CSV table of C-alpha atoms in Angstrom, one decimal:
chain,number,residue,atom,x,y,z
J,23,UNK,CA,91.1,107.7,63.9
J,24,UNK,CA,93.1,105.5,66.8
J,25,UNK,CA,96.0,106.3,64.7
J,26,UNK,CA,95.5,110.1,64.5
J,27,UNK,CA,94.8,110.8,67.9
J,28,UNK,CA,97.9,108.6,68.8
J,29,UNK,CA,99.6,110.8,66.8
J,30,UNK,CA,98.9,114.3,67.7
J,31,UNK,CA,101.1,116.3,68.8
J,32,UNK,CA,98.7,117.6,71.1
J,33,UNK,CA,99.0,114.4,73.3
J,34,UNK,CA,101.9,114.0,75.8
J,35,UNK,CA,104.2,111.0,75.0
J,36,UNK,CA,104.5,108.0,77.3
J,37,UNK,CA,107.3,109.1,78.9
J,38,UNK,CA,105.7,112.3,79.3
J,39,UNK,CA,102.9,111.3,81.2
J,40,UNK,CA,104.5,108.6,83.3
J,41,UNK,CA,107.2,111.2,83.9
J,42,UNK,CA,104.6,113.4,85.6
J,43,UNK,CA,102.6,110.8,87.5
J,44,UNK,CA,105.8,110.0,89.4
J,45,UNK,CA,106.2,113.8,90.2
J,46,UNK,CA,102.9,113.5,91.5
J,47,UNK,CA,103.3,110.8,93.3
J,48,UNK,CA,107.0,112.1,95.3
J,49,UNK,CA,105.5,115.7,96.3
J,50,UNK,CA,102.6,113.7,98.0
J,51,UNK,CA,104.7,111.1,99.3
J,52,UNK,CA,106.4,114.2,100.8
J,53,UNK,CA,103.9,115.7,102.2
J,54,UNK,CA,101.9,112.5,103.8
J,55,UNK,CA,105.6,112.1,105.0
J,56,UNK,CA,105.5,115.5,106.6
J,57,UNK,CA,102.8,115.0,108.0
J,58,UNK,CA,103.7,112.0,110.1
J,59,UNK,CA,106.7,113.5,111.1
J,60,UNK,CA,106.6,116.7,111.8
J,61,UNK,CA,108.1,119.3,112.1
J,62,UNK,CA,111.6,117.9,110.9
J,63,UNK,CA,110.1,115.3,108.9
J,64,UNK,CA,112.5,113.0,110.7
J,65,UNK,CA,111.6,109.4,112.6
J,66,UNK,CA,112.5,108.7,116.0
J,67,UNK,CA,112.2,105.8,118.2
J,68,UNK,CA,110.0,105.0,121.3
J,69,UNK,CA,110.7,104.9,124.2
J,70,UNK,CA,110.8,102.0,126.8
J,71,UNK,CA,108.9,101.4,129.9
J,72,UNK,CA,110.7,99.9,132.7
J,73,UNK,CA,109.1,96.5,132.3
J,74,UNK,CA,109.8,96.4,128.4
J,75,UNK,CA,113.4,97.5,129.6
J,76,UNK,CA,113.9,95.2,131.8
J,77,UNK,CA,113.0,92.5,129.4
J,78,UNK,CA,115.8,93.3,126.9
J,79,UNK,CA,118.2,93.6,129.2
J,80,UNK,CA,117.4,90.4,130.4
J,81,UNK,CA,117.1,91.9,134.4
J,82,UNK,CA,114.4,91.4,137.0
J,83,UNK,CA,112.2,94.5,136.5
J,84,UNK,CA,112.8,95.1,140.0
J,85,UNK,CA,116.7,95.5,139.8
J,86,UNK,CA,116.1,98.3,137.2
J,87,UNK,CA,113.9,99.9,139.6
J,88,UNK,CA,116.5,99.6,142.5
J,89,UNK,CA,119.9,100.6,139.8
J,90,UNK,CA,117.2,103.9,138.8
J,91,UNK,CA,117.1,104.6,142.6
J,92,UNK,CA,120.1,104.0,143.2
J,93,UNK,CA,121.4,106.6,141.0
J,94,UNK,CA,123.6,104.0,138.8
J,95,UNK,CA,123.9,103.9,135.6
J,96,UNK,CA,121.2,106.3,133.9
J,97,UNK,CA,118.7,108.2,135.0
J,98,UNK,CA,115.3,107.6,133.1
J,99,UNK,CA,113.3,110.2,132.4
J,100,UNK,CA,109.3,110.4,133.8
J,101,UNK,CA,106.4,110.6,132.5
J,102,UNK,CA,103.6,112.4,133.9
J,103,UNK,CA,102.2,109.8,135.9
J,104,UNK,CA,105.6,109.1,137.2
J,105,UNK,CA,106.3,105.9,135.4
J,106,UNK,CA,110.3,105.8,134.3
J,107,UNK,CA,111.1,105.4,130.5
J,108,UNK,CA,114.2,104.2,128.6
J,109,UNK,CA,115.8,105.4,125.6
J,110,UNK,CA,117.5,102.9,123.8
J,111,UNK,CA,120.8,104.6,123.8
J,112,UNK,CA,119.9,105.1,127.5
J,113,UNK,CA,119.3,100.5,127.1
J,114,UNK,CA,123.1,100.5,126.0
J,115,UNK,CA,124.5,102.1,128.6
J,116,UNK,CA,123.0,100.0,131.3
J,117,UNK,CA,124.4,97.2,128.8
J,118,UNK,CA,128.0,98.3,129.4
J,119,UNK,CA,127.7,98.8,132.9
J,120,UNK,CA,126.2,95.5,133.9
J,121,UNK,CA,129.1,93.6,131.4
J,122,UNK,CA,131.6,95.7,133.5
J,123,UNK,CA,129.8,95.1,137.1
J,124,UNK,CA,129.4,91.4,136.3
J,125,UNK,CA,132.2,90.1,133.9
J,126,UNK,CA,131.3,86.7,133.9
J,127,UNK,CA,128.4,88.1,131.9
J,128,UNK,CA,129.4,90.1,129.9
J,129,UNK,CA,128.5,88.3,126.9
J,130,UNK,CA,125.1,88.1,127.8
J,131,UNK,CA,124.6,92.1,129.1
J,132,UNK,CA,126.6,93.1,125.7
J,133,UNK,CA,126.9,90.5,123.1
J,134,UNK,CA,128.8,92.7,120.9
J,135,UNK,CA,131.5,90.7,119.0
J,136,UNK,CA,134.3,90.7,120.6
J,137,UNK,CA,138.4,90.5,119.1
J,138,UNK,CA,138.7,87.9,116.9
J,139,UNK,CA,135.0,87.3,115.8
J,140,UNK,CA,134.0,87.7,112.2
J,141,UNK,CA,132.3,90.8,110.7
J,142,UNK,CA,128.9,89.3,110.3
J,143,UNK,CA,127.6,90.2,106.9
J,144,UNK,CA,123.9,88.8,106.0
J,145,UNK,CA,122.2,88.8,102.5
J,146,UNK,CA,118.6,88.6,102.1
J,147,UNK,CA,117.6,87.7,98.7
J,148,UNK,CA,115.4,86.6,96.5
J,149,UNK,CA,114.0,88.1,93.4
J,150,UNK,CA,110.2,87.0,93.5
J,151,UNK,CA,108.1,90.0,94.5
J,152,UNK,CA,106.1,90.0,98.0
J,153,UNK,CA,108.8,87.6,99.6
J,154,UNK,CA,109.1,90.5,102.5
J,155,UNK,CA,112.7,90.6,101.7
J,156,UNK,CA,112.8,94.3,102.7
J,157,UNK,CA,110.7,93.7,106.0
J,158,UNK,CA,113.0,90.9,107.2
J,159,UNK,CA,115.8,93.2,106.7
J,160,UNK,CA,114.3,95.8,108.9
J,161,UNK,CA,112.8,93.7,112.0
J,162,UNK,CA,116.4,91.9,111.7
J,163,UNK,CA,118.2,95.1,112.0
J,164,UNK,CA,115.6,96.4,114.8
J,165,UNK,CA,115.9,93.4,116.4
J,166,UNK,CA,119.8,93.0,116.6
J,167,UNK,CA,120.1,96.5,117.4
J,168,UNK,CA,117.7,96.3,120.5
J,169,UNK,CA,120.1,93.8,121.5
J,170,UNK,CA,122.6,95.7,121.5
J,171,UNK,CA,124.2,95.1,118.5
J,172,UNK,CA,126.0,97.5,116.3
J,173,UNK,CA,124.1,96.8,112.9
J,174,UNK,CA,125.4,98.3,109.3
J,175,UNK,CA,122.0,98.5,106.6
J,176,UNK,CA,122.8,98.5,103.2
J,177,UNK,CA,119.9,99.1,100.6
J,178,UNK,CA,121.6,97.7,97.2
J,179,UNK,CA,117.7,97.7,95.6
J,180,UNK,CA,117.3,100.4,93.6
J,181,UNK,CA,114.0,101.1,94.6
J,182,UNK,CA,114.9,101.7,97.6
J,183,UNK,CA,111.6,100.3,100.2
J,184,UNK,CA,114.6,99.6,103.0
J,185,UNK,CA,115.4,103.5,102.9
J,186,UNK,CA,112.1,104.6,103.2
J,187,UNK,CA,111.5,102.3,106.0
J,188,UNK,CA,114.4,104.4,107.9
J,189,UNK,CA,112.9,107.7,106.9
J,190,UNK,CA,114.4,108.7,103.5
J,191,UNK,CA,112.6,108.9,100.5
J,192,UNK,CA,115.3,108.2,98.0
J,193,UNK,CA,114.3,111.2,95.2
J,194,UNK,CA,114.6,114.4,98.2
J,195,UNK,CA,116.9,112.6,100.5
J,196,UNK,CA,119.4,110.5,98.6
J,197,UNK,CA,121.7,112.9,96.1
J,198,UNK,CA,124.0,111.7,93.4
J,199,UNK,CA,126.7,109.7,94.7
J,200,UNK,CA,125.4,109.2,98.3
J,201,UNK,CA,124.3,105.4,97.8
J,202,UNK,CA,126.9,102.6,97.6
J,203,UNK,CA,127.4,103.4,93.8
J,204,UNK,CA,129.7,106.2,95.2
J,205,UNK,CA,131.9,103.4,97.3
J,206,UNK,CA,131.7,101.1,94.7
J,207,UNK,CA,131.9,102.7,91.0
J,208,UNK,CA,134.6,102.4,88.4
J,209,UNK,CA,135.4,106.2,88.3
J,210,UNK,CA,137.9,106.8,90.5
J,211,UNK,CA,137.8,110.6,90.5
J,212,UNK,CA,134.2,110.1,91.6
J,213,UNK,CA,134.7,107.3,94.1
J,214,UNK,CA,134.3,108.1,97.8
J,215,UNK,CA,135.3,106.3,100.9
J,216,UNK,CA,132.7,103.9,102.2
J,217,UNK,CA,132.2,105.6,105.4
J,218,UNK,CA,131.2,109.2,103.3
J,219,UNK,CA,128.2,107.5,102.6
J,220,UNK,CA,127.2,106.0,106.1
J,221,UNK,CA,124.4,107.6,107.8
J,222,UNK,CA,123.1,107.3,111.1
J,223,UNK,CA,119.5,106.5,111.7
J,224,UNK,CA,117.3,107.3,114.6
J,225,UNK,CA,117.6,103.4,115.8
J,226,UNK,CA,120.2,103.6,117.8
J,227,UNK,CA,122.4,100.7,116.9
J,228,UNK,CA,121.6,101.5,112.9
J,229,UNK,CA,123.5,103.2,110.2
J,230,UNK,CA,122.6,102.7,107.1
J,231,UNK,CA,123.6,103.3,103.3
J,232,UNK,CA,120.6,104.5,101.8
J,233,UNK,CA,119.6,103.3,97.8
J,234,UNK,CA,118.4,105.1,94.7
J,235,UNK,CA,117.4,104.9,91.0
J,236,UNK,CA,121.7,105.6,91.1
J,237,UNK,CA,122.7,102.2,91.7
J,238,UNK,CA,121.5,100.8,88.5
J,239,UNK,CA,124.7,102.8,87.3
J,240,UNK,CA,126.7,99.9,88.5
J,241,UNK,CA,124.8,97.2,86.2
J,242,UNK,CA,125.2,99.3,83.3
J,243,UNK,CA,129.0,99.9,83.6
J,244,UNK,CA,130.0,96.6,84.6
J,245,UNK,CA,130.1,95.2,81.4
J,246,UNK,CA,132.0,98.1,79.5
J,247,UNK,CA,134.9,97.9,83.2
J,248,UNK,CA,134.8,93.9,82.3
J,249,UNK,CA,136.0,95.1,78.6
J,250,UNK,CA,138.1,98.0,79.7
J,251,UNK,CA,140.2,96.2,82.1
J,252,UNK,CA,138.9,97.8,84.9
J,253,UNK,CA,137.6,95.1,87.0
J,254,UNK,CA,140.4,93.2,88.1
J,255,UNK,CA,141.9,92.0,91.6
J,256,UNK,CA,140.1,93.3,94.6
J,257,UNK,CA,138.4,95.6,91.7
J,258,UNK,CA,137.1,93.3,90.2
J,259,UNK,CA,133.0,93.8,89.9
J,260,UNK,CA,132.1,90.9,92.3
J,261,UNK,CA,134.8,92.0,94.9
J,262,UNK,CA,134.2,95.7,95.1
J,263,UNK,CA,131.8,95.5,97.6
J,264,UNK,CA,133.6,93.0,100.6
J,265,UNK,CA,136.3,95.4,99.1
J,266,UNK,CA,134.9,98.4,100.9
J,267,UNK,CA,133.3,97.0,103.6
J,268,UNK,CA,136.3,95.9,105.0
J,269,UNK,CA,137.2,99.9,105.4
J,270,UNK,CA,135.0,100.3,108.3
J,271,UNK,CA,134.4,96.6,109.6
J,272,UNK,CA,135.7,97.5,112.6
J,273,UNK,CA,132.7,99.5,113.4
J,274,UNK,CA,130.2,96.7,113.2
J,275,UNK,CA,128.7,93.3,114.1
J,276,UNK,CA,126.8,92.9,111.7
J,277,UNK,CA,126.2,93.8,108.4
J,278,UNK,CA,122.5,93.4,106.5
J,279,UNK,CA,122.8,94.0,102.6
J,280,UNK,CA,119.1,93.9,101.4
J,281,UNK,CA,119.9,92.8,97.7
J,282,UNK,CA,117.9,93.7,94.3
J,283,UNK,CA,115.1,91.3,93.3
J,284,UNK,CA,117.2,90.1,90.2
J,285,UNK,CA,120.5,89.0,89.7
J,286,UNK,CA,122.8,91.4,88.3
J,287,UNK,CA,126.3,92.4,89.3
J,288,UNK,CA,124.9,94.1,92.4
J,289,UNK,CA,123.4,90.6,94.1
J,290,UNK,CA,126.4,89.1,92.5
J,291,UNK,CA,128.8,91.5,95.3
J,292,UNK,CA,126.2,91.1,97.7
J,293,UNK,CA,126.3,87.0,97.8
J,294,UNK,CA,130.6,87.3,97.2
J,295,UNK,CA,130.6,89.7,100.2
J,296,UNK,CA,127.9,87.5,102.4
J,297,UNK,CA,129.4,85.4,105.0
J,298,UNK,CA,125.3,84.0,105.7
J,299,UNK,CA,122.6,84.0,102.9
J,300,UNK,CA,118.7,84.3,104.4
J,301,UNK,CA,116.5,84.0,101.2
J,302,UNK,CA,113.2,84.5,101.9
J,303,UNK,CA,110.2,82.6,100.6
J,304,UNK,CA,106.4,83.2,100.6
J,305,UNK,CA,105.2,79.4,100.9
J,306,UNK,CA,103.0,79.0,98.1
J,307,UNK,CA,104.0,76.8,95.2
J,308,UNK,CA,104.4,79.8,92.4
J,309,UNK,CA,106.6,81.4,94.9
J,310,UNK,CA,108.8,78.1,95.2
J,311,UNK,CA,108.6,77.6,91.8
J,312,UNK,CA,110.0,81.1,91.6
J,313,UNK,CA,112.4,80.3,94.1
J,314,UNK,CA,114.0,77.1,92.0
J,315,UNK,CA,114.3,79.9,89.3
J,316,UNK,CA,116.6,81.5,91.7
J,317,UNK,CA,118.4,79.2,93.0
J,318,UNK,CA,119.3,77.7,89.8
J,319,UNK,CA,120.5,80.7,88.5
J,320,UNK,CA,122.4,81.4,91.6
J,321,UNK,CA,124.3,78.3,91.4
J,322,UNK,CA,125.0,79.0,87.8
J,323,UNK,CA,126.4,82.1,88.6
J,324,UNK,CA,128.1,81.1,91.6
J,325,UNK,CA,129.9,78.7,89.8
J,326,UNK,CA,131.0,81.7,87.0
J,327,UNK,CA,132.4,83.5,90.3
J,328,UNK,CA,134.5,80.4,91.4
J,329,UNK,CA,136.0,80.1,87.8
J,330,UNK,CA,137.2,83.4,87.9
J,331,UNK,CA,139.1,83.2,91.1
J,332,UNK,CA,136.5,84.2,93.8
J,333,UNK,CA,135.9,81.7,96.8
J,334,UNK,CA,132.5,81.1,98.2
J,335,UNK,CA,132.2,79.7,102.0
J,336,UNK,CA,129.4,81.0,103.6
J,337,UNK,CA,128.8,80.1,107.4
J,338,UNK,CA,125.3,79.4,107.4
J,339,UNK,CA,122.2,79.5,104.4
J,340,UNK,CA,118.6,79.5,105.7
J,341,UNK,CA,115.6,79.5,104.0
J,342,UNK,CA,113.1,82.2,106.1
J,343,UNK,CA,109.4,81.6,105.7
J,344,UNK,CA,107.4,84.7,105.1
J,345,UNK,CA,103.6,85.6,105.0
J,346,UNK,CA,103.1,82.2,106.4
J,347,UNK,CA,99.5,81.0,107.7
J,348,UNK,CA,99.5,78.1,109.7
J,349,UNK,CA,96.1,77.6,109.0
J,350,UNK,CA,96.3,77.4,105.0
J,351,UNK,CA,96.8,73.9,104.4
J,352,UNK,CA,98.1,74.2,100.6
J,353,UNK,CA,100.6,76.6,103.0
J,354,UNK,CA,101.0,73.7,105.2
J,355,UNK,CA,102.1,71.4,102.5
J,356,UNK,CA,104.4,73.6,101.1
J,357,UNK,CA,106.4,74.3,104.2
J,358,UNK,CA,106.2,70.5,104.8
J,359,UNK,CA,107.7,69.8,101.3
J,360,UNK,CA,110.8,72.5,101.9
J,361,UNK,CA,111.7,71.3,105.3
J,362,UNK,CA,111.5,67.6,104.0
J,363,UNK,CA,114.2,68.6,101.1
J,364,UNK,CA,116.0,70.9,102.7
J,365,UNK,CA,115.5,70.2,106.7
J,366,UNK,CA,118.1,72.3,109.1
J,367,UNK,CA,118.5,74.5,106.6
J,368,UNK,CA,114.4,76.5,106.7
J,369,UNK,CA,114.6,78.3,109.9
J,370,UNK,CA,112.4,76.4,112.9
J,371,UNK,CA,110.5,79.8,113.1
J,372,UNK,CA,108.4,80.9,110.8
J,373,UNK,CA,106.5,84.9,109.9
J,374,UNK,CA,103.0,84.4,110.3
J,375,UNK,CA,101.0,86.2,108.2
J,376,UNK,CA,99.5,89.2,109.9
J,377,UNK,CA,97.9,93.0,109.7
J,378,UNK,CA,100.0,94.1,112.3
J,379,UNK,CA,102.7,93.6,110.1
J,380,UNK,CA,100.9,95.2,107.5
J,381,UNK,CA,99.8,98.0,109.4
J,382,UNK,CA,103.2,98.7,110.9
J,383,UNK,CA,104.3,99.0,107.0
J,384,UNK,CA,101.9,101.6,106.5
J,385,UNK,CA,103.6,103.8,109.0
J,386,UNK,CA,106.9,103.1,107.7
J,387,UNK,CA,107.8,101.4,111.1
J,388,UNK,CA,108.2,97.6,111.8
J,389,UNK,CA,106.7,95.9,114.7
J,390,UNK,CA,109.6,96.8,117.5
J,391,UNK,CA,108.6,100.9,116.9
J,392,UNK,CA,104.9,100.0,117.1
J,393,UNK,CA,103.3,101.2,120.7
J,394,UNK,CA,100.6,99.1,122.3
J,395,UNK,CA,97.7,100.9,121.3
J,396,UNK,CA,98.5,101.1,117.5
J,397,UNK,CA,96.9,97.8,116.6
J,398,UNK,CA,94.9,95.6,118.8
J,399,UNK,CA,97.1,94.3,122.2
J,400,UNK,CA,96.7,90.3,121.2
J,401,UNK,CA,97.5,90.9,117.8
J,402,UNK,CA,100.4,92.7,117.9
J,403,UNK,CA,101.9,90.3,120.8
J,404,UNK,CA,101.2,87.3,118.4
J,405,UNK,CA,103.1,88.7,115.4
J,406,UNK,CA,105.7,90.3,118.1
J,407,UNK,CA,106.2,86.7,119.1
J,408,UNK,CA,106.4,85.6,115.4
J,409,UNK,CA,109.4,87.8,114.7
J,410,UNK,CA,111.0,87.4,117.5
J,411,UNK,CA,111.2,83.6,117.6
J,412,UNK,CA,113.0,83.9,113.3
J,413,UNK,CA,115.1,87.2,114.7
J,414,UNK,CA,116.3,85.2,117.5
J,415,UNK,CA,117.4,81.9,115.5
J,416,UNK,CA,119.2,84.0,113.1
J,417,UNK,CA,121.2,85.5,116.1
J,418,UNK,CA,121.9,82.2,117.5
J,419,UNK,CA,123.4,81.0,114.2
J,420,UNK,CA,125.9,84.1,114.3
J,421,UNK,CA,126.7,83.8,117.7
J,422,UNK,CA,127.3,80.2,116.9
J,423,UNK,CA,129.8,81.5,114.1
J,424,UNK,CA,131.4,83.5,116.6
J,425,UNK,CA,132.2,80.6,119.1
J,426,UNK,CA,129.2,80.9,121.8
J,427,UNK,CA,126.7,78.8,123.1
């Protein structure tokens, strides 16, 4: 009877059904998005108050008060209780003025890289699930762009969470050939420039290359280029993407490729075209023991890169803990255990484990777009504090690369 009903041709196929459940799934998606952003469907950023401003520019709140008065710079706007707010491009331009007004620091007003410095470009991998690879790569970007930074996002995972984060669901916003496939594939009547597939964000600071179902084009024609011929030189599959990047390097400080959760030829350009490798890690033993899987398999391959011509140096290679509660003690132990083998190299800082996180998530926002009243004041200043202190070690290390104290 099983058999039968399995059988009839009155029953949709697998396919079929799973087919529709993920056409269900994108219209609502579509419309909850739609919802939370009307009427363009679009995201845009907070504002600032003055003291929030003031704090990122690294300025007594009272000397923002006194430039606003004094007509210099910009001109906030005013809310209707008279309090100024800041955009951040509005942040930026009070960066450039101060680093012209007081030289001597400029570095700090507007720590931009300067002639000379290397094109930051960060990895963050890992391929066990829940590692918050995606969430790291957002707060980083947020984080270095509210610095003042000028931040390139590249979402190599075909599923795309890193795109969504920024506002575009992949399956209405993302077209064929408007992911890094298009910048990167072996056709070269179909190949487009790098910078055709840039797209602003409404973080100011931000662009991004959004992701798709497309890129896992790339893994599938890899191995038929390898026997045609076609990946060779600066074409060759693991070089393709530091290939293109260098086309609009110029335009950046620093580049964040959030890479697949599994190693295929797309984590293999990622890791060629890294100068710094973040690989994040839950710390609980099955995700370590994940993690070994990882990084034995990234050495293996690593070494497969270096024997076919391709030199790996990157400047730094830290170990970010993730979901981390202080107060677990089988946590405890396993943060212990990594810093004991691996010690400089696990970031000081640490991600607690928190709900504002999560509930930032559920709004598609991180933590830096999430206003005071969102989630309880104590809580959200506790993970704030959190991310900041890993965000800010991270920085150090590339301003380190670039020659500053």
């Amino acid at each position: 009877m099983d058999n039968v009903l399995r059988q009839s041709p009155d029953l949709p196929s697998s396919a079929d059904r799973i087919m529709r459940h993920s056409q269900l799934l994108s219209v609502q998606l579509q419309n909850l998005r739609q919802q939370m952003y009307p009427p363009e469907a679009m995201k845009s950023l907070r504002t600032f108050s003055s003291k929030d401003a003031a704090a990122l520019l690294g300025i007594a709140e009272s000397t923002l008060r006194q430039m606003s008065l004094d007509g210099e710079a910009v001109i906030p706007d005013r809310q209707d209780n008279g309090r100024r707010v800041y955009t951040l491009p509005q942040l930026n331009e009070i960066r450039a003025y101060l680093a012209n007004r007081r030289p001597s620091e400029g570095l700090d007003f507007h720590p931009r890289r300067r002639v000379g410095d290397k094109l930051q470009v960060l990895a963050i991998a890992n391929f066990k699930g829940g590692s918050a690879k995606t969430t790291t790569t957002v707060h980083l970007a947020h984080y270095l762009a509210l610095q003042g930074l000028r931040v390139l996002a590249i979402d190599l995972d075909p599923q795309a969470s890193l795109s969504t984060m920024f506002g575009y669901q992949p399956e209405f916003d993302v077209d064929a050939n408007q992911t890094l496939y298009a910048a990167i594939r072996y056709d070269e009547n179909e190949r487009v420039p790098l910078s055709a597939v840039i797209r602003r964000t409404y973080f100011d600071g931000v662009d991004i290359v959004p992701g798709n179902l497309e890129l896992m084009e790339y893994e599938h024609e890899t191995p038929q280029a390898i026997a045609k011929g076609l990946s060779r030189g600066d074409g060759m599959f693991f070089r393709r993407l530091k290939t293109v990047l260098a086309e609009v390097e110029d335009n950046y400080d620093v580049v964040l490729i959030d890479a697949p959760p599994q190693l295929g030829y797309l984590t293999l350009g990622a890791l060629y075209a890294a100068t710094g490798l973040l690989i994040t890690v839950h710390p609980a033993m099955l995700d370590v023991a994940s993690m070994n899987q990882f990084l034995a398999m990234t050495s293996d391959l690593l070494g497969v890169i270096e024997d076919a011509g391709g030199s790996l140096e990157h400047d730094f290679i830290r170990y970010v803990l993730t979901r981390h509660n202080p107060h677990d003690v089988p946590q405890v132990n396993v943060v212990a255990l990594l810093r004991s083998l691996f010690g400089q190299d696990v970031l000081a800082a640490s991600v607690v484990d928190t709900t504002a996180i999560a509930s930032a998530g559920l709004e598609k926002k991180s933590l830096y777009e999430m206003t005071r009243g969102s989630v309880g004041r104590d809580t959200l200043n506790r993970a704030l504090e959190s991310v900041d202190a890993v965000n800010a070690e991270i920085f150090r290390h590339i301003k380190t690369v670039w020659g500053r104290k």
